[in-house]
Coordinates of C-alpha atoms and ligand atoms in Angstrom, one line a residue:
M1 CA -4.4 -33.6 2.3
R2 CA -2.1 -32.4 4.6
N3 CA -3.9 -31.0 7.8
I4 CA -3.0 -27.4 8.5
E5 CA -2.2 -26.2 12.3
R6 CA 1.5 -23.8 12.4
I7 CA 1.5 -21.2 10.1
T8 CA 4.7 -19.0 10.1
V9 CA 4.1 -15.4 8.8
V10 CA 7.6 -13.6 7.4
G11 CA 7.1 -9.5 7.9
V12 CA 4.8 -8.5 10.1
G13 CA 3.7 -5.0 8.7
Y14 CA 1.1 -3.6 7.6
I15 CA 0.0 -6.7 5.9
G16 CA 1.9 -9.4 8.0
L17 CA 0.2 -8.4 11.5
P18 CA -3.2 -8.5 10.4
T19 CA -2.6 -11.5 8.7
C20 CA -1.2 -13.4 11.4
V21 CA -4.1 -12.2 13.6
V22 CA -6.9 -13.3 11.5
L23 CA -4.7 -16.5 11.0
A24 CA -5.0 -17.3 14.8
Q25 CA -8.4 -16.1 14.9
A26 CA -9.2 -18.6 12.7
G27 CA -7.8 -21.3 15.2
F28 CA -4.2 -21.4 13.6
H29 CA -0.9 -21.4 15.9
V30 CA 0.8 -18.5 14.2
H31 CA 4.4 -17.4 14.4
G32 CA 5.1 -14.0 13.0
V33 CA 9.1 -13.2 12.2
D34 CA 10.4 -9.6 11.3
V35 CA 14.0 -8.1 11.4
N36 CA 12.6 -5.1 12.9
P37 CA 13.2 -5.0 16.7
R38 CA 11.1 -2.0 17.3
I39 CA 7.8 -4.1 15.8
L40 CA 8.8 -7.2 17.7
E41 CA 9.5 -5.0 20.8
S42 CA 5.6 -3.7 20.6
L43 CA 4.2 -7.0 19.2
N44 CA 5.6 -8.6 22.5
A45 CA 4.7 -6.0 24.8
G46 CA 1.1 -6.4 23.4
K47 CA 1.1 -3.6 21.6
S48 CA 0.0 -3.3 17.6
P49 CA 2.6 -1.0 16.1
I50 CA 0.2 0.0 13.4
D51 CA -3.0 2.4 13.9
E52 CA -5.3 0.2 12.3
P53 CA -9.1 -0.5 13.5
G54 CA -10.2 -3.5 15.4
L55 CA -6.5 -4.7 15.2
Q56 CA -5.6 -4.4 18.6
D57 CA -8.9 -5.6 20.1
A58 CA -8.4 -9.0 17.5
L59 CA -4.6 -9.0 18.7
D60 CA -5.8 -9.0 22.1
E61 CA -8.3 -11.9 21.6
A62 CA -6.0 -14.1 19.9
R63 CA -3.1 -14.0 21.9
T64 CA -2.7 -16.9 22.8
R65 CA -2.2 -18.2 19.3
L66 CA 0.2 -15.9 18.5
S67 CA 4.0 -15.4 18.9
F68 CA 6.6 -12.9 17.4
S69 CA 10.4 -13.1 17.1
D70 CA 13.3 -12.7 15.0
R71 CA 13.7 -16.3 14.6
M72 CA 12.4 -18.7 11.6
E73 CA 10.0 -21.5 13.0
P74 CA 9.3 -24.7 11.4
A75 CA 5.6 -25.1 10.2
D76 CA 3.1 -26.6 8.2
A77 CA 2.5 -23.3 5.9
F78 CA 4.7 -20.2 5.6
F79 CA 3.1 -16.6 4.2
I80 CA 5.9 -14.4 2.9
C81 CA 4.6 -10.8 3.2
V82 CA 7.5 -8.8 2.8
T83 CA 7.8 -5.7 0.2
V84 CA 9.7 -5.5 -3.4
P85 CA 10.8 -2.2 -3.8
L86 CA 11.9 -0.3 -6.5
V87 CA 15.4 0.7 -7.7
P88 CA 15.8 3.4 -10.2
G89 CA 17.6 2.6 -13.3
A90 CA 19.5 4.9 -15.4
D91 CA 16.9 5.0 -18.2
G92 CA 14.4 6.1 -16.5
I93 CA 13.0 2.7 -15.7
E94 CA 12.6 1.6 -12.2
R95 CA 13.1 -1.9 -11.7
A96 CA 11.8 -4.4 -9.1
D97 CA 14.0 -5.9 -6.6
I98 CA 13.2 -8.7 -4.9
H99 CA 16.1 -9.3 -2.8
I100 CA 13.7 -9.1 -0.1
V101 CA 11.3 -11.7 -0.8
E102 CA 14.2 -13.7 -1.2
S103 CA 15.9 -13.4 1.8
A104 CA 12.6 -14.5 2.9
A105 CA 12.4 -17.6 0.9
D106 CA 16.1 -18.4 2.3
S107 CA 15.3 -18.3 6.0
I108 CA 12.2 -20.3 5.2
A109 CA 14.3 -23.0 3.1
T110 CA 16.3 -23.5 6.5
V111 CA 13.0 -25.2 8.0
L112 CA 11.0 -26.2 4.8
K113 CA 10.0 -29.9 4.8
A114 CA 8.5 -32.1 2.5
G115 CA 4.5 -31.6 1.9
D116 CA 5.1 -27.8 3.5
L117 CA 3.2 -24.8 1.6
V118 CA 4.6 -21.7 0.7
V119 CA 2.3 -18.7 0.1
L120 CA 3.7 -15.7 -1.5
E121 CA 1.4 -12.6 -0.6
S122 CA 3.5 -10.0 -1.2
T123 CA 2.9 -7.9 -4.9
S124 CA 5.4 -9.6 -7.2
P125 CA 6.5 -8.8 -10.7
P126 CA 5.0 -11.9 -12.8
T127 CA 7.0 -14.8 -12.6
T128 CA 8.4 -14.0 -9.2
T129 CA 6.6 -17.3 -7.8
R130 CA 8.1 -19.7 -9.9
R131 CA 11.7 -17.9 -9.3
I132 CA 11.1 -18.5 -5.5
H133 CA 10.0 -22.2 -5.9
Q134 CA 13.3 -22.9 -7.5
R135 CA 15.4 -21.0 -4.9
L136 CA 13.7 -22.7 -1.9
A137 CA 14.4 -26.0 -3.8
K138 CA 18.0 -25.3 -4.2
K139 CA 18.7 -23.8 -0.4
S140 CA 16.7 -26.5 1.0
G141 CA 17.9 -29.4 -0.8
L142 CA 14.6 -30.5 -1.2
A143 CA 13.4 -31.8 -4.8
Y144 CA 11.1 -29.5 -6.5
D145 CA 7.8 -31.1 -6.5
S146 CA 8.1 -32.4 -2.7
F147 CA 6.6 -29.0 -1.4
H148 CA 4.1 -26.7 -2.4
V149 CA 4.5 -22.7 -3.6
V150 CA 1.5 -20.4 -4.4
H151 CA 1.0 -16.6 -4.9
C152 CA -1.8 -15.5 -2.9
P153 CA -1.9 -11.4 -3.5
E154 CA -3.4 -9.3 -0.7
R155 CA -5.7 -6.7 -2.1
V156 CA -6.9 -5.0 1.4
I157 CA -7.2 -1.6 2.1
P158 CA -5.3 0.2 5.0
G159 CA -8.3 1.1 7.2
A160 CA -10.6 -1.4 6.5
M161 CA -8.1 -4.4 6.8
M162 CA -9.7 -6.3 9.7
K163 CA -12.9 -6.2 7.6
E164 CA -11.6 -7.0 3.6
L165 CA -9.2 -9.9 4.9
R166 CA -12.1 -11.9 5.9
E167 CA -14.8 -11.0 3.3
N168 CA -12.5 -9.8 0.1
D169 CA -12.5 -12.4 -2.7
R170 CA -8.8 -14.0 -2.6
L171 CA -7.1 -15.3 -5.7
I172 CA -4.7 -18.4 -5.5
G173 CA -2.4 -18.5 -8.3
S174 CA -1.1 -22.3 -8.2
P175 CA 1.1 -24.4 -10.5
T176 CA -1.1 -27.5 -9.0
P177 CA -4.4 -28.5 -8.1
E178 CA -3.0 -30.0 -4.8
A179 CA -1.0 -27.1 -3.7
A180 CA -4.2 -24.7 -4.5
A181 CA -6.3 -27.1 -2.6
L182 CA -3.9 -26.7 0.5
A183 CA -3.8 -22.8 0.2
K184 CA -7.6 -22.8 -0.5
S185 CA -8.3 -24.5 2.9
I186 CA -6.5 -21.9 4.8
Y187 CA -8.4 -19.3 3.2
D188 CA -11.7 -21.0 3.4
R189 CA -11.2 -20.8 7.1
L190 CA -10.4 -17.2 7.2
L191 CA -13.5 -16.0 5.0
T192 CA -16.5 -15.0 6.1
K193 CA -17.9 -13.7 3.2
G194 CA -15.4 -13.6 -0.1
S195 CA -14.6 -16.5 -2.4
V196 CA -11.7 -18.3 -3.1
R197 CA -10.9 -18.2 -7.1
V198 CA -7.7 -20.4 -8.6
T199 CA -5.9 -19.9 -11.4
D200 CA -2.1 -20.3 -12.2
D201 CA 0.6 -18.5 -10.6
V202 CA 1.8 -16.2 -13.5
T203 CA -1.9 -14.9 -14.0
A204 CA -2.6 -14.3 -10.3
E205 CA 0.9 -12.1 -9.9
T206 CA -0.3 -10.2 -12.9
A207 CA -4.3 -9.7 -11.9
K208 CA -2.6 -7.8 -8.7
V209 CA -0.2 -6.0 -11.0
V210 CA -2.9 -4.8 -13.6
E211 CA -5.4 -4.0 -10.6
N212 CA -2.7 -1.4 -9.3
A213 CA -1.8 -0.1 -12.6
Y214 CA -5.5 0.1 -13.4
R215 CA -5.9 2.8 -10.9
D216 CA -3.1 4.6 -11.4
V217 CA -4.1 5.1 -15.0
N218 CA -7.4 6.0 -13.5
I219 CA -6.2 8.9 -11.1
A220 CA -3.9 9.8 -14.1
Y221 CA -6.5 10.7 -16.1
A222 CA -8.5 12.6 -13.2
N223 CA -5.3 14.5 -12.6
E224 CA -4.6 15.1 -16.3
L225 CA -8.1 16.6 -16.1
S226 CA -7.4 19.1 -13.1
V227 CA -4.8 20.4 -15.4
L228 CA -7.2 21.1 -18.7
C229 CA -9.8 22.1 -16.1
E230 CA -7.6 25.1 -15.0
K231 CA -6.9 25.9 -18.4
L232 CA -10.9 26.0 -19.0
G233 CA -12.0 28.0 -15.9
I234 CA -13.8 25.2 -14.6
D235 CA -14.4 22.8 -11.4
V236 CA -12.9 19.7 -12.2
F237 CA -14.6 18.1 -9.3
E238 CA -17.6 19.0 -10.5
L239 CA -16.9 17.6 -14.2
I240 CA -16.2 14.5 -12.6
A241 CA -19.1 14.2 -10.5
L242 CA -21.5 15.1 -13.7
A243 CA -19.1 12.5 -15.7
N244 CA -19.7 10.0 -13.2
C245 CA -23.4 10.1 -13.5
H246 CA -23.5 8.2 -16.6
P247 CA -23.8 4.5 -15.3
R248 CA -20.4 3.6 -16.9
V249 CA -18.3 6.0 -16.2
N250 CA -16.1 5.9 -13.0
I251 CA -13.3 8.4 -13.2
H252 CA -11.3 8.7 -9.7
T253 CA -10.3 12.0 -7.7
P254 CA -7.5 14.0 -8.5
G255 CA -5.1 15.0 -5.9
V256 CA -1.6 15.7 -5.1
G257 CA -0.2 12.6 -7.0
V258 CA -0.3 9.2 -5.9
G259 CA 1.0 7.6 -3.0
G260 CA 1.5 4.5 -0.9
H261 CA 3.5 1.3 -1.2
C262 CA 1.3 0.0 -4.2
I263 CA -0.2 2.3 -6.4
P264 CA 2.7 4.1 -7.9
V265 CA 5.4 1.1 -7.4
V266 CA 3.9 -2.0 -8.9
P267 CA 2.9 -0.6 -12.6
W268 CA 6.9 -0.7 -12.8
Y269 CA 6.6 -4.2 -12.2
L270 CA 5.5 -4.6 -16.0
I271 CA 6.8 -1.4 -17.3
E272 CA 10.5 -2.7 -16.7
Q273 CA 9.9 -6.1 -18.2
F274 CA 7.6 -4.7 -21.3
P275 CA 9.2 -1.1 -22.1
D276 CA 8.0 -1.0 -25.3
D277 CA 4.3 -2.5 -24.7
T278 CA 3.4 -0.2 -21.5
T279 CA 3.5 3.6 -22.8
L280 CA 0.0 3.9 -21.2
M281 CA 1.0 2.8 -17.7
R282 CA 4.5 5.0 -18.5
T283 CA 2.3 7.8 -19.5
A284 CA 0.2 7.5 -16.1
R285 CA 3.7 7.3 -14.1
T286 CA 4.8 10.4 -15.1
I287 CA 1.6 12.5 -15.2
N288 CA 1.1 11.3 -11.3
D289 CA 4.7 12.0 -10.6
R290 CA 4.8 15.4 -11.7
K291 CA 1.3 16.6 -10.1
P292 CA 3.2 17.7 -6.8
L293 CA 5.4 20.2 -9.2
W294 CA 2.3 21.4 -11.1
V295 CA 0.6 22.2 -7.5
C296 CA 3.2 24.2 -6.7
E297 CA 3.2 25.9 -10.0
R298 CA -0.5 27.1 -9.1
V299 CA 0.2 27.8 -5.9
E300 CA 3.4 30.4 -6.8
E301 CA 0.6 31.8 -8.9
I302 CA -1.7 32.9 -5.7
V303 CA 1.1 33.5 -2.9
A304 CA 4.4 34.5 -3.3
P305 CA 7.1 33.4 -1.1
P306 CA 8.4 33.5 1.8
A307 CA 4.5 33.0 2.5
Q308 CA 3.5 30.9 5.6
I309 CA 2.2 27.8 3.7
C310 CA 0.8 24.9 6.1
V311 CA 0.1 21.6 3.9
L312 CA -3.2 20.0 5.2
G313 CA -2.6 16.0 5.1
M314 CA 0.9 14.2 4.8
T315 CA 0.0 10.4 4.7
Y316 CA -0.7 8.9 1.6
K317 CA -4.5 8.7 1.9
P318 CA -7.0 9.6 4.0
D319 CA -7.5 8.6 7.6
V320 CA -4.7 6.1 7.7
D321 CA -1.1 6.7 9.5
D322 CA 1.1 5.7 7.0
L323 CA 3.5 8.4 5.7
R324 CA 5.5 6.0 3.4
D325 CA 5.7 7.2 -0.3
S326 CA 3.3 10.1 0.3
P327 CA 3.3 13.1 -2.7
S328 CA 2.4 15.7 0.3
V329 CA 5.7 15.0 1.3
D330 CA 6.9 15.7 -2.1
F331 CA 4.7 18.7 -2.4
A332 CA 5.8 20.4 1.0
R333 CA 9.4 19.7 0.1
E334 CA 9.2 21.4 -3.3
L335 CA 7.2 24.5 -1.5
Q336 CA 10.2 24.6 0.9
S337 CA 12.9 24.7 -2.2
R338 CA 10.9 27.8 -3.2
G339 CA 11.3 29.9 -0.3
Y340 CA 8.0 29.3 1.5
R341 CA 8.0 29.0 5.0
V342 CA 6.0 25.5 5.5
T343 CA 4.3 23.7 8.3
V344 CA 2.0 20.7 8.1
C345 CA -0.9 19.6 9.7
E346 CA -1.7 15.7 9.8
P347 CA -3.7 14.8 13.0
N348 CA -3.1 11.2 12.2
A349 CA 0.7 11.4 13.1
K350 CA 0.2 12.2 17.3
T351 CA 3.7 14.0 16.9
D352 CA 5.2 17.4 16.9
T353 CA 7.3 16.8 13.6
V354 CA 6.5 15.0 10.2
F355 CA 9.7 14.4 8.8
E356 CA 11.7 18.0 8.7
F357 CA 8.4 19.9 9.0
E358 CA 6.6 21.2 12.2
N359 CA 3.1 19.6 13.0
L360 CA 0.5 21.9 13.9
T361 CA -3.1 21.2 15.2
L362 CA -5.8 22.4 12.7
N363 CA -6.4 25.5 14.8
Q364 CA -2.6 26.7 14.9
A365 CA -2.8 25.7 10.5
L366 CA -5.9 28.2 10.1
Q367 CA -3.6 31.0 11.6
K368 CA -0.9 30.4 8.5
D369 CA -0.8 32.8 5.8
F370 CA -2.5 30.0 3.4
I371 CA -3.5 26.4 3.6
V372 CA -3.2 23.8 0.7
I373 CA -5.6 21.0 1.1
T374 CA -4.0 17.5 0.1
L375 CA -5.9 15.1 2.1
A376 CA -9.9 14.7 2.9
H377 CA -9.1 13.9 6.3
R378 CA -12.1 13.2 8.6
E379 CA -10.9 15.9 10.8
F380 CA -10.8 18.4 7.6
K381 CA -14.0 17.1 6.6
A382 CA -15.9 18.3 10.1
A383 CA -14.0 21.8 9.8
R384 CA -14.9 22.7 6.3
E385 CA -16.0 26.3 6.7
Q386 CA -13.2 27.3 9.1
I387 CA -10.8 26.1 6.4
A388 CA -12.7 27.9 3.8
A389 CA -12.5 31.2 5.6
V390 CA -8.5 30.9 5.0
P391 CA -6.8 31.4 1.5
H392 CA -6.4 28.1 0.6
Y393 CA -5.7 25.7 -2.6
D394 CA -7.8 22.8 -2.9
C395 CA -6.5 19.5 -4.2
V396 CA -8.8 17.2 -3.7
G397 CA -12.5 19.0 -3.7
L398 CA -12.7 18.9 0.0
L399 CA -14.8 22.1 0.2
K400 CA -17.0 21.3 -2.6
Ligands
LIG501 N1 0.2 -1.9 2.8 C1 -0.9 -2.1 1.9 O1 -1.8 -1.4 2.4 C2 -0.8 -3.5 1.3 C3 -2.3 -3.9 0.5 C4 -1.8 -4.7 -0.6 C5 -0.6 -5.3 -0.5 N2 0.2 -4.9 0.2 C6 1.6 -5.9 -0.3 O2 1.8 -6.7 1.0 C7 3.4 -6.7 0.7 C8 3.9 -6.1 2.4 O3 3.7 -4.6 2.4 P1 3.5 -4.0 3.6 O4 3.2 -2.5 3.4 O5 2.9 -5.0 4.8 O6 5.2 -3.9 4.0 P2 5.8 -3.1 5.4 O7 7.1 -2.7 5.1 O8 4.7 -2.5 6.2 O9 5.7 -4.5 6.1 C9 7.2 -5.6 5.2 C10 7.8 -5.9 6.8 O10 8.8 -7.5 6.5 C11 10.0 -7.2 7.6 N3 10.8 -7.7 6.4 C12 11.9 -7.3 5.7 N4 12.7 -8.0 5.6 C13 12.3 -9.2 6.5 C14 13.0 -10.5 6.5 N5 14.2 -10.9 5.6 N6 12.6 -11.4 7.2 C15 11.6 -10.9 8.1 N7 10.9 -9.7 7.9 C16 11.5 -9.0 7.2 C17 10.0 -5.4 7.5 O11 10.7 -5.2 8.9 C18 8.2 -5.1 7.8 O12 8.2 -5.0 9.0 C19 4.0 -5.6 -0.1 O13 4.3 -6.5 -1.3 C20 2.7 -4.8 -0.9 O14 2.9 -4.3 -2.2 C21 0.7 -3.9 0.8

């Protein structure tokens, strides 16, 4: 079997960069390619552009086996770690746009050799791996069977990536045993705890998609319960805690919606392909997308515009610095459109503004007429008593 020594990672964002670093720590020589000059400038100055526990130290440690640039470099293996965004359709169905993955493949094709391995780590609609394999063959001029393409979905959680990259079980979706063995030889060197499971490419793609869809459906159930509980006059957080005492029940926590790059996005990869067979997933998307509006309506029942409202928490989940696709942003904008004077408190942003909103310290936030708690950040957990003393609406059960 081919000995893998050099790996080129395409896309050094939230997933690609920690992946580069753990690969280099495992002894591989790793080149990270990105199109974003801001990211490259930071990395070439030795600084991680992402605030992720343990990442900067690991980057410092593995520095001699790492390089970053906007140029594709030949390697034994290539990891694709770019995104698959959605494009809204006129029929209300969001469609996966794989052009970024295709463009990553096109640049790999310029240096691809017989025997090389391409690992698609990006969460992708079922059958993308096969389409990328065909594209690589066409663009490189190599025979389809002369190189290997597998799908290995990434399942790490921001905030614990450096641990989970080494300890989570990995899935290798491969069309052939040879490609699977080659990919396994890489992950076996990385993993300190998790095991590697091998399946075919479409099953691996679908497994990752349904993991995200499962969580979206579970959160939609919790969000639906929060609506019912308001009507029943009972506390949804107490209700869920009691229901979860059952050994086979695990209801997630309701919130102001569902955010991030994965959970609200990935279910559409199946819904768009099978619109008549995904009623549950589609309904979950509708429930979760409507939640920011529903919370606004509850706030309006308690306090009238133009009250000063501070939104506590603007990232898409607690204790991370990632503001992308956050329902708190939709919520703050909706409040503003209804005539409230809106500020925010996002301790992880470390900037004076978050999007168009002034970013206050927690002490400043507590001076406002009303606060809405959208995330249980650790800073907010440490100040429960002070927060509870201000008129508030608690979307996430911080004060329970
Ligand atoms: N972020 C997470 O928590 C997480 C968890 C599990 C899986 N994933 C999946 O991992 C994949 C990557 O997500 P991410 O959060 O790292 O995205 P990201 O946006 O942080 O990173 C993608 C990077 O790719 C770069 N890029 C775009 N086009 C490129 C090209 N043609 N050549 C080179 N670089 C290019 C971008 O500049 C960016 O830096 C997605 O499929 C996502 O669903 C993400």
